[in-house]
Amino acid sequence: MQTLLIATHNQGKLREYRALLADLPLKVVNLDEAGVDFDVDETGTTFAENALLKARAYAAATGLLTWADDSGLEV
């Protein structure tokens, strides 16, 4: 079974992703479960760039297929 790393420490987000992906043959883990203890500097100029920075860094660190998102409030 393939493991998918969700790039979050947030247990609520993890529960949501596990529910959404429940029908797929994936073991879904978060940063804590993967033993990741660092944060990625969000130096991108868009939410998409920051998500990509996080996904690449955590995938490189763990060797796992990684999903990251980024969002915020724009005024």
PDB file of C-alpha atoms in Angstrom:
ATOM      1  CA  MET A   1       0.000   0.000   0.000  1.00  0.00           C
ATOM      2  CA  GLN A   2       1.298   3.450  -0.964  1.00  0.00           C
ATOM      3  CA  THR A   3       1.793   5.985   1.839  1.00  0.00           C
ATOM      4  CA  LEU A   4       0.654   9.560   1.279  1.00  0.00           C
ATOM      5  CA  LEU A   5       2.102  12.270   3.503  1.00  0.00           C
ATOM      6  CA  ILE A   6      -0.263  15.156   4.217  1.00  0.00           C
ATOM      7  CA  ALA A   7       1.968  18.131   5.018  1.00  0.00           C
ATOM      8  CA  THR A   8       0.256  19.236   8.211  1.00  0.00           C
ATOM      9  CA  HIS A   9       0.436  18.879  11.984  1.00  0.00           C
ATOM     10  CA  ASN A  10      -3.281  19.715  12.194  1.00  0.00           C
ATOM     11  CA  GLN A  11      -5.271  16.671  13.343  1.00  0.00           C
ATOM     12  CA  GLY A  12      -8.530  18.111  11.982  1.00  0.00           C
ATOM     13  CA  LYS A  13      -7.086  18.453   8.481  1.00  0.00           C
ATOM     14  CA  LEU A  14      -5.691  14.936   8.722  1.00  0.00           C
ATOM     15  CA  ARG A  15      -9.136  13.544   9.617  1.00  0.00           C
ATOM     16  CA  GLU A  16     -10.669  15.395   6.648  1.00  0.00           C
ATOM     17  CA  TYR A  17      -8.099  14.029   4.200  1.00  0.00           C
ATOM     18  CA  ARG A  18      -8.451  10.501   5.575  1.00  0.00           C
ATOM     19  CA  ALA A  19     -12.217  10.688   5.090  1.00  0.00           C
ATOM     20  CA  LEU A  20     -11.862  12.040   1.541  1.00  0.00           C
ATOM     21  CA  LEU A  21      -9.325   9.384   0.567  1.00  0.00           C
ATOM     22  CA  ALA A  22     -10.822   6.454   2.476  1.00  0.00           C
ATOM     23  CA  ASP A  23     -11.795   4.529  -0.668  1.00  0.00           C
ATOM     24  CA  LEU A  24      -8.286   4.644  -2.120  1.00  0.00           C
ATOM     25  CA  PRO A  25      -5.521   2.135  -1.333  1.00  0.00           C
ATOM     26  CA  LEU A  26      -3.470   4.693   0.582  1.00  0.00           C
ATOM     27  CA  LYS A  27      -2.041   4.896   4.062  1.00  0.00           C
ATOM     28  CA  VAL A  28      -2.480   8.584   4.926  1.00  0.00           C
ATOM     29  CA  VAL A  29      -0.047  10.041   7.472  1.00  0.00           C
ATOM     30  CA  ASN A  30       0.768  13.532   8.699  1.00  0.00           C
ATOM     31  CA  LEU A  31       4.080  15.208   9.499  1.00  0.00           C
ATOM     32  CA  ASP A  32       4.076  13.991  13.097  1.00  0.00           C
ATOM     33  CA  GLU A  33       3.495  10.369  12.089  1.00  0.00           C
ATOM     34  CA  ALA A  34       6.253  10.624   9.462  1.00  0.00           C
ATOM     35  CA  GLY A  35       8.704  11.945  12.065  1.00  0.00           C
ATOM     36  CA  VAL A  36       9.068  15.353  10.415  1.00  0.00           C
ATOM     37  CA  ASP A  37      10.150  17.978  12.929  1.00  0.00           C
ATOM     38  CA  PHE A  38      10.921  20.999  10.752  1.00  0.00           C
ATOM     39  CA  ASP A  39       8.895  23.686   9.037  1.00  0.00           C
ATOM     40  CA  VAL A  40       9.447  24.930   5.513  1.00  0.00           C
ATOM     41  CA  ASP A  41      10.024  28.638   4.956  1.00  0.00           C
ATOM     42  CA  GLU A  42       7.119  29.916   2.883  1.00  0.00           C
ATOM     43  CA  THR A  43       9.078  32.180   0.556  1.00  0.00           C
ATOM     44  CA  GLY A  44       6.800  31.813  -2.457  1.00  0.00           C
ATOM     45  CA  THR A  45       4.799  34.734  -3.768  1.00  0.00           C
ATOM     46  CA  THR A  46       1.559  32.748  -4.112  1.00  0.00           C
ATOM     47  CA  PHE A  47      -0.289  30.092  -2.146  1.00  0.00           C
ATOM     48  CA  ALA A  48       0.494  27.607  -4.930  1.00  0.00           C
ATOM     49  CA  GLU A  49       4.222  28.341  -4.782  1.00  0.00           C
ATOM     50  CA  ASN A  50       4.261  27.874  -1.003  1.00  0.00           C
ATOM     51  CA  ALA A  51       2.376  24.583  -1.284  1.00  0.00           C
ATOM     52  CA  LEU A  52       4.888  23.371  -3.861  1.00  0.00           C
ATOM     53  CA  LEU A  53       7.829  24.395  -1.654  1.00  0.00           C
ATOM     54  CA  LYS A  54       6.377  22.414   1.240  1.00  0.00           C
ATOM     55  CA  ALA A  55       5.507  19.355  -0.858  1.00  0.00           C
ATOM     56  CA  ARG A  56       8.980  19.177  -2.393  1.00  0.00           C
ATOM     57  CA  ALA A  57      10.813  19.675   0.907  1.00  0.00           C
ATOM     58  CA  TYR A  58       8.805  17.111   2.845  1.00  0.00           C
ATOM     59  CA  ALA A  59       8.907  14.595  -0.016  1.00  0.00           C
ATOM     60  CA  ALA A  60      12.687  14.968  -0.215  1.00  0.00           C
ATOM     61  CA  ALA A  61      13.037  14.543   3.549  1.00  0.00           C
ATOM     62  CA  THR A  62      10.801  11.481   3.831  1.00  0.00           C
ATOM     63  CA  GLY A  63      10.821   9.814   0.427  1.00  0.00           C
ATOM     64  CA  LEU A  64       7.019   9.789   0.587  1.00  0.00           C
ATOM     65  CA  LEU A  65       4.435  10.923  -1.909  1.00  0.00           C
ATOM     66  CA  THR A  66       3.421  14.270  -0.396  1.00  0.00           C
ATOM     67  CA  TRP A  67       0.380  16.538  -0.564  1.00  0.00           C
ATOM     68  CA  ALA A  68       0.677  20.110   0.725  1.00  0.00           C
ATOM     69  CA  ASP A  69      -1.645  23.061   0.622  1.00  0.00           C
ATOM     70  CA  ASP A  70      -1.386  26.687   1.597  1.00  0.00           C
ATOM     71  CA  SER A  71      -4.035  29.311   2.091  1.00  0.00           C
ATOM     72  CA  GLY A  72      -4.708  32.577   3.813  1.00  0.00           C
ATOM     73  CA  LEU A  73      -6.782  35.701   3.873  1.00  0.00           C
ATOM     74  CA  GLU A  74      -6.343  38.226   1.103  1.00  0.00           C
ATOM     75  CA  VAL A  75      -7.641  41.744   1.527  1.00  0.00           C
TER      76      VAL A  75
END
